[in-house]
Each structure stands twice: as C-alpha cells, then as structure tokens.
XYZ file of C-alpha atoms in Angstrom:
586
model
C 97.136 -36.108 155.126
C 95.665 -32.891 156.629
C 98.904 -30.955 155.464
C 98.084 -32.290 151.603
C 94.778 -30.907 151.789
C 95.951 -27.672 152.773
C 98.589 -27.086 150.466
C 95.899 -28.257 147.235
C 93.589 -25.517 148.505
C 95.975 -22.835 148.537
C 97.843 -23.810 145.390
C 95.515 -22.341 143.265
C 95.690 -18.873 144.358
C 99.538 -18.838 144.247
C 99.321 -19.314 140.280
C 99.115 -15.635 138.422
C 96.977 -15.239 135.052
C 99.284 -14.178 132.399
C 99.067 -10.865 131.863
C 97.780 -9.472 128.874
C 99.163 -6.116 127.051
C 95.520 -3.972 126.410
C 97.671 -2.858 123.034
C 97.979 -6.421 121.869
C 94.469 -6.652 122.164
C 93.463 -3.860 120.423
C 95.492 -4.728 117.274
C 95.020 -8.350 116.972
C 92.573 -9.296 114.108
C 89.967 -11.530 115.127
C 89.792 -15.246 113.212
C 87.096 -15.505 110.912
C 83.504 -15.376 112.290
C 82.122 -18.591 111.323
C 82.319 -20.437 108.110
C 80.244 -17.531 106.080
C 83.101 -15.264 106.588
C 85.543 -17.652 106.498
C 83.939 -18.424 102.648
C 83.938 -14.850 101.935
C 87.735 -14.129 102.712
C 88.418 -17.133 100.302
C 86.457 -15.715 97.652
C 87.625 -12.543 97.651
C 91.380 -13.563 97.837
C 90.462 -15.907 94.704
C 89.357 -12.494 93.138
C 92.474 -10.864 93.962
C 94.645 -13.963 92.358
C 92.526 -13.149 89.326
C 93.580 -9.788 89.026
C 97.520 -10.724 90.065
C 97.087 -13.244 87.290
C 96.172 -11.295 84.789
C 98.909 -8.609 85.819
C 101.385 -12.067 84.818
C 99.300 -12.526 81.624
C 99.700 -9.258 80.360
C 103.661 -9.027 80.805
C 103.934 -9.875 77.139
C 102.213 -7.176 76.208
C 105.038 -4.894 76.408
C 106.248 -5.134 72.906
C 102.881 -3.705 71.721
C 102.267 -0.990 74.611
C 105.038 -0.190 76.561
C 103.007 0.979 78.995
C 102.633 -2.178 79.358
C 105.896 -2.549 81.411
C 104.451 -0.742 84.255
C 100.960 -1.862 84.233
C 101.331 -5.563 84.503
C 103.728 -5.738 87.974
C 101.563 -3.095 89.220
C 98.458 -5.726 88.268
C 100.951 -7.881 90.031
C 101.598 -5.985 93.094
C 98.481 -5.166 93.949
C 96.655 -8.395 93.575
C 99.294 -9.966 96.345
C 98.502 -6.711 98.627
C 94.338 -7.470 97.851
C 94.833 -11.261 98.989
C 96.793 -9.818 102.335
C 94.274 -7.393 102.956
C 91.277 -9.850 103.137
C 92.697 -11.945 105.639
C 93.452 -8.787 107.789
C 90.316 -6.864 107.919
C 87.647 -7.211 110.210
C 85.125 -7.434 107.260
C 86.367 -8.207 103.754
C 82.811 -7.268 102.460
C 82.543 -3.992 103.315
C 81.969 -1.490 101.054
C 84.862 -0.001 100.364
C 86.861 -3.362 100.359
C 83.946 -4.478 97.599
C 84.486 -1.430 95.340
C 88.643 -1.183 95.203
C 88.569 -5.302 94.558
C 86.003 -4.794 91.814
C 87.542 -1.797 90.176
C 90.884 -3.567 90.540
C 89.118 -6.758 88.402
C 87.886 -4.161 85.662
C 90.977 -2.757 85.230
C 92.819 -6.188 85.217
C 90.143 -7.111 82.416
C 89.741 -4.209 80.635
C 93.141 -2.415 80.534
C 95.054 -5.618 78.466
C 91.830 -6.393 76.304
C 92.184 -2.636 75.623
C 95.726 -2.646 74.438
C 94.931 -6.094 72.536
C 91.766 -4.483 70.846
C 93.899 -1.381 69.612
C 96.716 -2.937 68.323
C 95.117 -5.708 66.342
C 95.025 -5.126 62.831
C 92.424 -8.064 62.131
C 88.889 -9.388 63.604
C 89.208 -12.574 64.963
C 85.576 -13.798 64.013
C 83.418 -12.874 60.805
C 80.633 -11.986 62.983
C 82.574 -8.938 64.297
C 83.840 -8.531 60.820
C 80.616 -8.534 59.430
C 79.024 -6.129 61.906
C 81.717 -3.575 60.556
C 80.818 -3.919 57.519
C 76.977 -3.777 57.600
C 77.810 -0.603 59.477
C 79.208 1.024 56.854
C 77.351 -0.131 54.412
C 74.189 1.571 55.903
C 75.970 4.443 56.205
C 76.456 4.815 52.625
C 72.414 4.838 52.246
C 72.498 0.842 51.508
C 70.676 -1.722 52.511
C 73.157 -4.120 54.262
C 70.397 -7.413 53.973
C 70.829 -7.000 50.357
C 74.506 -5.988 50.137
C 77.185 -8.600 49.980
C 79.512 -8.678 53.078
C 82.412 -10.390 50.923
C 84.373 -7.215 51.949
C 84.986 -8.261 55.461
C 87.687 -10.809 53.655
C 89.957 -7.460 54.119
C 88.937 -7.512 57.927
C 90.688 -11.242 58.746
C 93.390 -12.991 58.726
C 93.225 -15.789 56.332
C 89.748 -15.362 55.870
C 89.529 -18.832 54.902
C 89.616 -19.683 58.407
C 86.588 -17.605 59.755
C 84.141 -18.252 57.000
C 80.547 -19.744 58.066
C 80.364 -23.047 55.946
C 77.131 -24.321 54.325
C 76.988 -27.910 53.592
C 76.361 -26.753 50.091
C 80.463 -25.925 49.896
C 80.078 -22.496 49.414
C 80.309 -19.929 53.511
C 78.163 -17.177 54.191
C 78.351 -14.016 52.608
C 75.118 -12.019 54.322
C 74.489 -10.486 57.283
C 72.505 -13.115 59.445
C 71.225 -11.117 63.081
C 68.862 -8.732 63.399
C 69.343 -5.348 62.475
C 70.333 -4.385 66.173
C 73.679 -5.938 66.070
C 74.967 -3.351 63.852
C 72.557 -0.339 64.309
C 73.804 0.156 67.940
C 77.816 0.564 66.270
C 76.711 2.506 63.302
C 76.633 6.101 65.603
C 80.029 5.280 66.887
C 81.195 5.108 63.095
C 79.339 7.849 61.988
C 81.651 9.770 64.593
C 84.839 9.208 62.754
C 85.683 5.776 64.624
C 86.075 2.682 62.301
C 88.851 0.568 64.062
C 87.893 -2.808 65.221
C 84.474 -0.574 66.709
C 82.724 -3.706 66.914
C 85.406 -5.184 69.433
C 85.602 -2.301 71.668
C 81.849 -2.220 71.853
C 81.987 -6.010 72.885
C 84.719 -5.355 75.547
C 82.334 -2.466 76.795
C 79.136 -4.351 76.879
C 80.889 -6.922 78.751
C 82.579 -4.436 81.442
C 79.038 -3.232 81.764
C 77.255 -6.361 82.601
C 80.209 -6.809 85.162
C 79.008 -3.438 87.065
C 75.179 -4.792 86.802
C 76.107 -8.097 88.150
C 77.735 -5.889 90.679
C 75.049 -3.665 91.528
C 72.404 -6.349 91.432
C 73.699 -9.187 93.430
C 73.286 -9.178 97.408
C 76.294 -7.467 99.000
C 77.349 -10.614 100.537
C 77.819 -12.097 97.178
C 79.748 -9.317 95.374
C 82.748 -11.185 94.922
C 80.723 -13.315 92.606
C 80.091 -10.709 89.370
C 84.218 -10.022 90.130
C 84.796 -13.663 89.556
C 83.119 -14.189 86.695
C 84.493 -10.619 84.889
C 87.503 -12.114 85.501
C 87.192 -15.793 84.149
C 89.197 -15.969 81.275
C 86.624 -17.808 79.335
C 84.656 -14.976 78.979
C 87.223 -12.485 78.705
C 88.768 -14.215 75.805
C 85.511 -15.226 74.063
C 83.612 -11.623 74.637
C 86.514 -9.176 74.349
C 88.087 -10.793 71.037
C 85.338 -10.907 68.542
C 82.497 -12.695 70.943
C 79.834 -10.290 69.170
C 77.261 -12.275 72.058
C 78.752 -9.504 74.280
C 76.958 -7.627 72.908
C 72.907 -7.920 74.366
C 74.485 -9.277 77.730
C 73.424 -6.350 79.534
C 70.031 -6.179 77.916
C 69.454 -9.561 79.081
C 70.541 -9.389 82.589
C 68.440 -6.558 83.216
C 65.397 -8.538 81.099
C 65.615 -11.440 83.723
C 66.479 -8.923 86.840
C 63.113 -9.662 88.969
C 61.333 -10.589 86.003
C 58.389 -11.919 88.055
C 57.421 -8.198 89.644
C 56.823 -7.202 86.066
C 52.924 -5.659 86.076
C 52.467 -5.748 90.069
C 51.917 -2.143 90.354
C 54.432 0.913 91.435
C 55.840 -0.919 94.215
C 58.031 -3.003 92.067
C 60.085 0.437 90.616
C 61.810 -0.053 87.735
C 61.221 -3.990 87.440
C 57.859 -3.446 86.901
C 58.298 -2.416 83.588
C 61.403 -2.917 82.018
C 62.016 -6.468 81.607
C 60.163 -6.744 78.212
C 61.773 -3.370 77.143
C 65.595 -4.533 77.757
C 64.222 -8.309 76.169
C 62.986 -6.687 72.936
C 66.755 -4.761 72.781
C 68.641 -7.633 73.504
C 66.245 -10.067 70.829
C 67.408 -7.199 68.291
C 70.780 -8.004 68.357
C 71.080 -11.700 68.380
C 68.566 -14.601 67.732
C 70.120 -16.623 71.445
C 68.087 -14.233 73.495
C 65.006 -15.578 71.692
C 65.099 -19.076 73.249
C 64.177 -16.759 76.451
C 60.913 -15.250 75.264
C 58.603 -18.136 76.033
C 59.803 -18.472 79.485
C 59.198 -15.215 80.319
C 55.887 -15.016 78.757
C 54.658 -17.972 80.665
C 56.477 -17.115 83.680
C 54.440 -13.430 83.564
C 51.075 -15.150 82.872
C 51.657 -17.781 85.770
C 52.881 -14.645 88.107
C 49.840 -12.714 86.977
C 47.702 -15.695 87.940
C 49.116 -16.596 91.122
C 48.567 -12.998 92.026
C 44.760 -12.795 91.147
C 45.483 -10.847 88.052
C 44.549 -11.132 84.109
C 47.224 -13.427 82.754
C 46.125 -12.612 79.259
C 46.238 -9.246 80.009
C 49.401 -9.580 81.929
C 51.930 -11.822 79.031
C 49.836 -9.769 76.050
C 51.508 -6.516 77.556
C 54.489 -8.172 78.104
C 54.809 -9.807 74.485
C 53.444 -6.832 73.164
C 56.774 -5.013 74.558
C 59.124 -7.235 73.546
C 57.795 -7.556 69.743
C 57.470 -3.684 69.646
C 60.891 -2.947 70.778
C 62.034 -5.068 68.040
C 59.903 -3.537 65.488
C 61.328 -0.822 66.095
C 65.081 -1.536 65.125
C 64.036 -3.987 62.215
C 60.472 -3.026 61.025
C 62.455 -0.682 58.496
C 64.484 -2.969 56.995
C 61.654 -5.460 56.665
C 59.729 -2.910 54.875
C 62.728 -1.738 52.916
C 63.196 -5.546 51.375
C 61.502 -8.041 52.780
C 62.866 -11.102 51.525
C 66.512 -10.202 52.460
C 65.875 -9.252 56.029
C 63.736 -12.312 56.470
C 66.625 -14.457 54.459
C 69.468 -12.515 57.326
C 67.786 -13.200 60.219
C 66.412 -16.456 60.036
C 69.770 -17.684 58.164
C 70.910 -19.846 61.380
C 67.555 -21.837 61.849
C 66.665 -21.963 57.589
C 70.037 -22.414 55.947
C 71.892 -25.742 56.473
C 75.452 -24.516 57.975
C 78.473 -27.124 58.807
C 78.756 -28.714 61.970
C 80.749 -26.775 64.811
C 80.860 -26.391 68.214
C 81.389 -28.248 71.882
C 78.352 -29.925 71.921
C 76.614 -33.763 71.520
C 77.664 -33.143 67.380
C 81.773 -33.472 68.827
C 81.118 -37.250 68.536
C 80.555 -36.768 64.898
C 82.997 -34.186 64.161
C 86.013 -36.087 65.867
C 85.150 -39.367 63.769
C 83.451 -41.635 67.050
C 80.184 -42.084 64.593
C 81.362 -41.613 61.066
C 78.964 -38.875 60.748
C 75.869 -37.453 61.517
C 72.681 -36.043 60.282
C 72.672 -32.666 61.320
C 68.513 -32.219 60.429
C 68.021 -35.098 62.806
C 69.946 -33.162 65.432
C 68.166 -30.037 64.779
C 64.939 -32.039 65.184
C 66.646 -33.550 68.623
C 66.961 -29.938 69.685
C 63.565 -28.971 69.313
C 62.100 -31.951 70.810
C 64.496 -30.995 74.253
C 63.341 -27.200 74.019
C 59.547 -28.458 74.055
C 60.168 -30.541 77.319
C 62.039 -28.111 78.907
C 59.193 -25.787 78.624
C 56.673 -27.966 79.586
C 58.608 -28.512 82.597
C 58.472 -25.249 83.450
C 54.642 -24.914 82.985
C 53.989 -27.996 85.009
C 56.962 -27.637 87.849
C 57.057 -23.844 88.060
C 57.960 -23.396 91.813
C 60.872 -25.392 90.602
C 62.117 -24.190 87.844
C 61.633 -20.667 88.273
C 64.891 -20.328 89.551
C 66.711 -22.429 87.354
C 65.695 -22.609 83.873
C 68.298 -20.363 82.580
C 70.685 -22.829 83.473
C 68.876 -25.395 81.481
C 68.513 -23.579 78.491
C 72.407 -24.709 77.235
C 71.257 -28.070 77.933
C 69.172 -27.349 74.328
C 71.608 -26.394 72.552
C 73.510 -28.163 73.551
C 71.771 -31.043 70.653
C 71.903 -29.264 67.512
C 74.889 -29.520 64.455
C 75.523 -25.660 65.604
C 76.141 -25.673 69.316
C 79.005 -23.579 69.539
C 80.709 -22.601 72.922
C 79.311 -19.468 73.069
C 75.773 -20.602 73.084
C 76.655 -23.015 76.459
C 77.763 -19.824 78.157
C 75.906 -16.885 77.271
C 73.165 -17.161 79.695
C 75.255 -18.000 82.517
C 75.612 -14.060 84.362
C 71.563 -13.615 83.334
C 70.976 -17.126 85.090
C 72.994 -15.719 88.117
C 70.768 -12.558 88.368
C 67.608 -14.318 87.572
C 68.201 -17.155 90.441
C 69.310 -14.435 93.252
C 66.038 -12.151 92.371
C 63.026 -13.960 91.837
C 61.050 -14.200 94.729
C 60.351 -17.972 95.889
C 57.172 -18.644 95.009
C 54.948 -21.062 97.472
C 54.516 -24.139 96.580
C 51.493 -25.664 95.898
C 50.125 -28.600 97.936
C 49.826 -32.172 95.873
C 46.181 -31.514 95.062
C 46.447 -33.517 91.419
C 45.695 -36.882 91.301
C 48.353 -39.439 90.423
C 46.614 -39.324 87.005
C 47.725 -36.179 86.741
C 50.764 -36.168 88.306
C 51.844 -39.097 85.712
C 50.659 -37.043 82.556
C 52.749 -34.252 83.764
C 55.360 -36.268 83.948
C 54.685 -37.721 80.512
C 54.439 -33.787 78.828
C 57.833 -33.798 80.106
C 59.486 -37.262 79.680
C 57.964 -37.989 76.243
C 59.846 -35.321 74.535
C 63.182 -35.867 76.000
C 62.940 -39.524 75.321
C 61.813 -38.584 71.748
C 64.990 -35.954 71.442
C 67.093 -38.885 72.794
C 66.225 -41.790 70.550
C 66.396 -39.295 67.271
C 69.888 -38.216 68.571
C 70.541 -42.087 68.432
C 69.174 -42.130 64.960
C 71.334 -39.163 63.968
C 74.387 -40.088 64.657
C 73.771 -43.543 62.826
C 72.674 -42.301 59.687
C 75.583 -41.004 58.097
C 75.276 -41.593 54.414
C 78.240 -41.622 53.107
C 81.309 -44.000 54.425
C 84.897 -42.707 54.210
C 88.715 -44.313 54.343
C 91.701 -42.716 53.795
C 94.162 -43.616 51.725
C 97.057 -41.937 51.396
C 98.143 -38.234 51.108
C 101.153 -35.998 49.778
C 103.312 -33.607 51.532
C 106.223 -31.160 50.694
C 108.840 -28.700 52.418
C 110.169 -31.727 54.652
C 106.659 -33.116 55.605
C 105.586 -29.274 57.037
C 102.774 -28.418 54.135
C 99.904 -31.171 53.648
C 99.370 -30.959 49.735
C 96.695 -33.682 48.823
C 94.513 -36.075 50.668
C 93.103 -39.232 49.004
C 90.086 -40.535 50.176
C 87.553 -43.808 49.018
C 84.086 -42.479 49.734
C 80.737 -45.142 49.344
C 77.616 -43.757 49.210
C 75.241 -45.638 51.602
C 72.075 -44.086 50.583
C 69.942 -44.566 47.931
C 70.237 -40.862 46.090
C 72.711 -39.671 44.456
C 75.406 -37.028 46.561
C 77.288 -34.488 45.743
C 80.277 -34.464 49.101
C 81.930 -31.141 49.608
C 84.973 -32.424 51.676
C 87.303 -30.794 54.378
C 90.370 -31.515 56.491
C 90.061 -31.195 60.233
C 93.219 -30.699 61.482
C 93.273 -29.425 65.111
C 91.858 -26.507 65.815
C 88.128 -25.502 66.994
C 86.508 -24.111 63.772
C 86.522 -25.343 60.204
C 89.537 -23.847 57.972
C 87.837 -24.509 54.380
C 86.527 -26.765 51.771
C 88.864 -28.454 49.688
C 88.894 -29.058 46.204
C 89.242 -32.331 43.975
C 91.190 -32.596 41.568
C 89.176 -33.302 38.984
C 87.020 -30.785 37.602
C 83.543 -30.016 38.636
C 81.858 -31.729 41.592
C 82.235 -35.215 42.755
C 78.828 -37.474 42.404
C 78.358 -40.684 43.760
C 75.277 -42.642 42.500
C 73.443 -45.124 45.063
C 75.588 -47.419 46.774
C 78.629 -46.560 44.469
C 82.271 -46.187 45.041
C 84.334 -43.242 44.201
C 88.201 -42.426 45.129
C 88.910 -38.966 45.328
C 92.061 -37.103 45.768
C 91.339 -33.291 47.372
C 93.823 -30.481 47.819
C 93.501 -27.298 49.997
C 92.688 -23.863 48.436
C 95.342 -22.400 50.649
C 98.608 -23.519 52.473
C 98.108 -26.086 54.770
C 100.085 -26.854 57.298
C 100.582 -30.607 58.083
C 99.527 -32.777 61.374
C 101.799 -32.429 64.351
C 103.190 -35.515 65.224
C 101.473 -37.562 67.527
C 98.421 -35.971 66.765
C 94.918 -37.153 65.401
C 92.918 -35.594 61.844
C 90.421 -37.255 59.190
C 88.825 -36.209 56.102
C 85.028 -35.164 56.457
C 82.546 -34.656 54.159
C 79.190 -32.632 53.699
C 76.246 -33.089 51.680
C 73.266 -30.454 51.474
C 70.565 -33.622 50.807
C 70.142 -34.908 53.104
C 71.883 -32.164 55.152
C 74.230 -34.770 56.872
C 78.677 -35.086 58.166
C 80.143 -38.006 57.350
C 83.598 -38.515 58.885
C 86.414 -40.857 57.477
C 88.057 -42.507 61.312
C 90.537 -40.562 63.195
C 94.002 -40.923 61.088
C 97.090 -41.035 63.581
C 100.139 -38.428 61.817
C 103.969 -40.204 62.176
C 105.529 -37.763 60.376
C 108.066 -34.431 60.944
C 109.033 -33.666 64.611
C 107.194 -34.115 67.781
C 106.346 -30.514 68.992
C-alpha cells in the first residue's frame, strides 16, 4: 500500500509538457475575441461575397465592354481573397482592411452600372427621361413648367410602357418636381454631355451617399454603408433611372446629428447645415418633404430641452430650409406661376393610376375588385398625422426611429411605389447612430394625460384604418370577363371583352387597361367603338378593348384581369384574377 502511494506521487513529475515551437506561436491567428468580433468578421466576409457576386453578375457584360472579360473574374478573385483575409487578420476593422473592402464594393457597384449606363441607348423611367429633357429645354431660354415633355417619347423604349397614367386616360406630359431635379444636370449639359446625364448623375449621387454613410457611421460599423452600396435593390433601382438618387446625399447629411443644430460652435458643421442640405434635397424631389415637420419639431423640442428659444430655434431652421428652396424655384415661380405650381404639386393635386408595393396591391391584383384611391389618399394623411403626434408626445422614443416609420405612410396611398418604402432607409441609418439619446422624462402626467396622448395618437391610426376598410370596398364599378382574341399561335393578345356594371349612382366614363405581369402599367386600351364608354347608374355595358400597341399574351400558368379607372370619383375597379391556359408553359 505504501509502495502505491509512492509511485502516485512521483508519477506526475515523470510526465513532460509538450513542447511548444515559439514560431508556431508567433504565426498562429488568434480565434475571434468574443462575439463582437466574431459578428464583425461575418459582416465583412458578407461584404466581400457582395463584391465576388457582383464580379459573377457582371460576366455578361462582355458583349457590351470587353473589358468586361477581365474585370468581372478579377471582381471574382478578389472578393474570395477579401472573405480569406477577414478570418486571418487580427482585426478585420482596421483601417486599412475598412478602406480596400469599401473601395472594392464601389468599384463592384460602380464599374458594371458604369458600363450599363454608357451603353444603353434608352432611359428606363420617364422621370430620368424627363429630367433630360427639362434640361435642355431651359437651355434653349424656355421655360420647362410650361413646355411639353412629349419629347422624352424619343428617350424610351416603348414609351407606352413608362408613361405616368391619370385616371382621366390620358399620362403625364409635364415636368412634376421641383426645379432642382433638373437644374443640378443642366451645367453638366451645358458642357457638351447629353447621354443618359441624368443616369450617371444618379449612379454618382448614390456612390456618394455610400462614402458619407462611410465616413459617418462608427468605425465598428463600417461594414454597414458597404452592405447597403452593395444591395442590389438599390443598385438596380438608383443606378437605372431611380431619379430618388438623386437628394440622397442631401438628406443624409440633413438628418446627420440633426439635434446639435443651433447649440453653439461646439457642434462644427452640424450646427448649421442640416436645414441647408434639407432645403437642397426638398428642391429636387417632393419625398424629402414628408421630413420637414419632424425636423422642425424635433429642433424646437431640442431647443427647449436645452433652455433655449424654440421659436427662435425651428423659425431659423424653417427659415433655412424654405430659403434654400427659394432659391432654386423662386424664379420659375415668378417666371409662370401657375405652371410651376401645376409641376410641383402634380403628385398630391392630379389623380394618377394606382402603382406600387403598397396596401393598394390588394386592389391592383383583383383581392377587392377595386379601390378608391381618394379614400386611400385620405388613409395616408390620417397615418402621417399620428405618426407625428407620436413623435411630439413620445419624443425620447421616437427620436431615433421615425425615419423608419415614415414608409409606414406611404405605404397607404394609390401611389406607394417601391421607391418611396426605401428611400429613407441610409438617412434613417445615419439619423439613428447620431442623435444623442435624449433623457427621459420621469411619468410626471397624470393618467388623464397619459390616455389623451395616447388618444392624439391612436385616434388617427384607427381613423386611417377604418377609411382604408372603406376604400377598398367602394369600388364603383363591377367587372367580368368574357372572352378575348388572340393571333400568331396564341403569342399576341388582340382584344379583351369585358361586362362592366356601374354600382354607383353617377354616370362613369371607365378608361380600361390590361395588367399582365409586370410592375408598372403598360397603357390604356381602347374600345372599339368610337368615343368613350358611359355607363349610366346601375347600368350594364359589354365592352370589347384592344391595345394601342402589340401585346404580348399571358404566359401560361399565369394570372391577369382587366381594370378600369374613372376620374369621378377617382377610384380602380378590377375584373377577378383570370387564370391563362393557353401557348407553352415557359
């Protein structure tokens, strides 16, 4: 027993630690230092699989740019090196790291939308098309709110597919932003450059609000304005005709510490130039005026909290914003009143067709049978009212995050195109990450108070809700299809006919269209009668429409209907979805 004892104590010392080569331990790279890094090496290697992606997106390309042959494996090549490099480094967010992975995302965006933008011979929106024009139509000493922009037909493709509809049947033919969103173009043009300049100054706006993303955000968080340069939402949308591009940078920089704006020196630059880059960026597009009252409020409230004027404070600030866009559009409202006033308030004044992503899909995919796209406007207001309220009345709250309730508005109206569910997203980014975090203030109300706080808030969005509810029921017009016609083996969709009764007690006048796949309306078609169709009170009319242009038929397997537009009341009524049978499934 003694002996066992012995030979336990001295068994220990008889075992040698391994040794350890001093070279081994100098190159081996040390795991990930806790889950922040850890989440940083993932984002950045998610960076670097955008930019290898796009390298694989833009092998096509070669047939246009042969260039292009070298450019996309490089794209390639180096976004598999980026994504080994992360996971080697001791820090992937050091500077240098940061800087090549950015640079490496511009270039994977803005190298192929480059090539794209130069070798298309069209605009692929009539905004951009538009812009063009209004260009050059001030620099021939006229007016462009009074000139007709029916010459940016020669800028599109089919033009008939990138028309602005009015319920009314006819698309408009006017320039309808302020005067900024073709000012800022018409120096470029004056220079001798006239192809697709409004592109290539959307590409570059939205390269630039990548480097101020970059440049604003916390270091820790650069792989953030990479990501979201990269996403090919944007990238498609903003770099092919998105003419929202545009005031992007304007507005980033408008919301960049928006609350330091009047505290004195030691805020720098944010101290003053919020209202400056808001009043730039409300001169090119009417989206960045949904902003304004936020920021007016959010100034006062600041100003208050601070033991300042708040009059004073959102005066100066208001007083910025409405003089900077005086100054691009105070000419042209002096030059003819009427037409600037008739261009830039065209979205909110004249009744356009239904398009878009938002709560008006129901009706324009034939789940109601319509809608009443006034209603819906009047839903949209009633949601923009509570969200401000709620900003008054829970302002440590939403401070940070009312830019990314703002889509939620527009989300309601007829018009709530993709664009306008996306375009405050990199300003919302900035604005969360730089606003200080404001104390919050004790519960000193009463719960009288509390609940009509609550109420300023709640009444609203129930109101927006329940006329929603009545929108989408009141479609006044009820429509079945019938049959149709076809030619060329089934391929080209020649006539539609449709039995429309008229639930309402007026006399309409439908304007009818086919929706056949796609994400924008293609055209009005025609009876075939002459003149209009009118359908007195609770009558019955069959009506047989063809297409103005070719028309392509249904692929099969695939859904379309019949809708139809009238301008009183300003209301879509939708025949049901109509399942296609014929040709070859694609």
């Amino acid at each position: 027993m003694r002996v066992r004892e012995q030979l336990e104590a001295v068994a220990p010392r008889l075992v040698r630690p391994a040794r350890t080569d001093p070279a081994d331990q100098r190159s081996a790279v040390p795991p990930p230092a806790g889950p922040s890094m850890l989440f940083e090496r993932c984002a950045w290697t998610v960076v670097w699989l955008g930019v290898l992606t796009s390298g694989l997106g833009f092998w096509g390309a070669w047939t246009s740019w042969t260039g292009a042959a070298v450019v996309a494996p490089l794209l390639v090549v180096v976004g598999a090196i980026g994504m080994a490099v992360v996971w080697m480094v001791d820090n992937p967010n050091g500077p240098v790291m940061q800087l090549v992975a950015f640079g490496s995302a511009l270039t994977a965006v803005g190298v192929p939308e480059a090539v794209a933008t130069h070798t298309r011979q069209y605009f692929t929106t009539d905004s951009a098309a538009f812009n063009q024009v209004a260009a050059q139509v001030l620099l021939h000493g006229m007016n462009p709110y009074s000139a007709s922009m029916a010459p940016a037909a020669k800028l599109l493709n089919f033009p008939s597919h990138f028309w602005t509809y009015t319920v009314d049947g006819g698309h408009v033919t006017t320039v309808s932003y302020p005067a900024g969103s073709f000012l800022l173009q018409a120096p470029i043009m004056a220079l001798g450059f006239h192809h697709e300049v409004t592109d290539w100054m959307d590409l570059a706006a939205w390269l630039v609000t990548g480097v101020l993303l970059f440049v604003m955000v916390p270091a820790s968080l650069r792989w953030l304005p990479a990501l979201i340069v990269l996403t090919p939402l944007f990238v498609g949308m903003f770099a092919n005709g998105g003419t929202d591009a545009l005031f992007f940078p304007f507005l980033v920089v408008a919301v960049w510490h928006w609350d330091r704006f009047g505290t004195g020196k030691g805020a720098g630059m944010a101290g003053w130039i919020g209202p400056l880059c808001l009043g730039l960026a409300s001169s090119i597009k009417q989206t960045p005026w949904f902003c304004v009252p936020f920021l007016v409020i959010g100034v006062a409230l600041e100003a208050h909290r601070g033991g300042r004027n708040p009059w004073f404070v959102a005066s100066r600030y208001l007083g910025t914003v409405v003089a900077v866009f005086a100054l691009f559009n105070l000419p042209f409202i002096i030059w003819q009143p009427g037409a600037w006033w008739r261009g830039a308030l065209l979205p909110f004044a004249q009744p356009l067709v239904a398009d878009g992503q938002g709560a008006v899909t129901l009706a324009l995919h034939g789940f109601t049978g319509g809608v009443s796209l006034g209603l819906l406007s009047v839903a949209g207001a009633l949601a923009y009212a509570a969200l401000v309220a709620a900003f008054v009345l829970w302002y440590p709250r939403m401070k940070r995050v009312w830019l990314f309730l703002l889509p939620g508005v527009l989300f309601l109206p007829g018009r709530s195109l993709s664009s306008y569910l996306i375009d405050f997203f990199p300003a919302a980014v900035i604005a969360a990450l730089t606003v200080a975090t404001p104390a919050r203030a004790g519960r000193t109300r009463g719960t009288a108070a509390r609940r009509w706080a609550a109420l300023a808030v709640a009444g609203p969005m129930v109101a927006a809700v329940a006329v929603s509810w009545v929108a989408f029921s009141s479609a006044p017009l009820r429509l079945s299809v019938d049959g149709f016609r076809t030619s060329n083996a089934t391929q080209r969709l020649d006539a539609v006919t449709v039995t429309v009764h008229n639930l309402s007690g007026r006399s309409l006048t439908p304007h009818f269209m086919v929706t056949i796949g796609g994400s924008h309306p293609t055209g009005f078609w025609s009876p075939a009668t002459r003149g209009p169709v009118v359908i007195g009170p609770g009558a019955t009319a069959t009506v047989t429409i063809r297409p103005n242009d070719y028309t392509w038929s249904p692929n099969r397997g695939t859904y379309w209907l019949v809708a139809a537009y009238t301008s009183s009341p300003n209301a879509l009524s939708t025949s049901a979805p109509q399942f296609w049978r014929l040709g070859r499934a694609q």
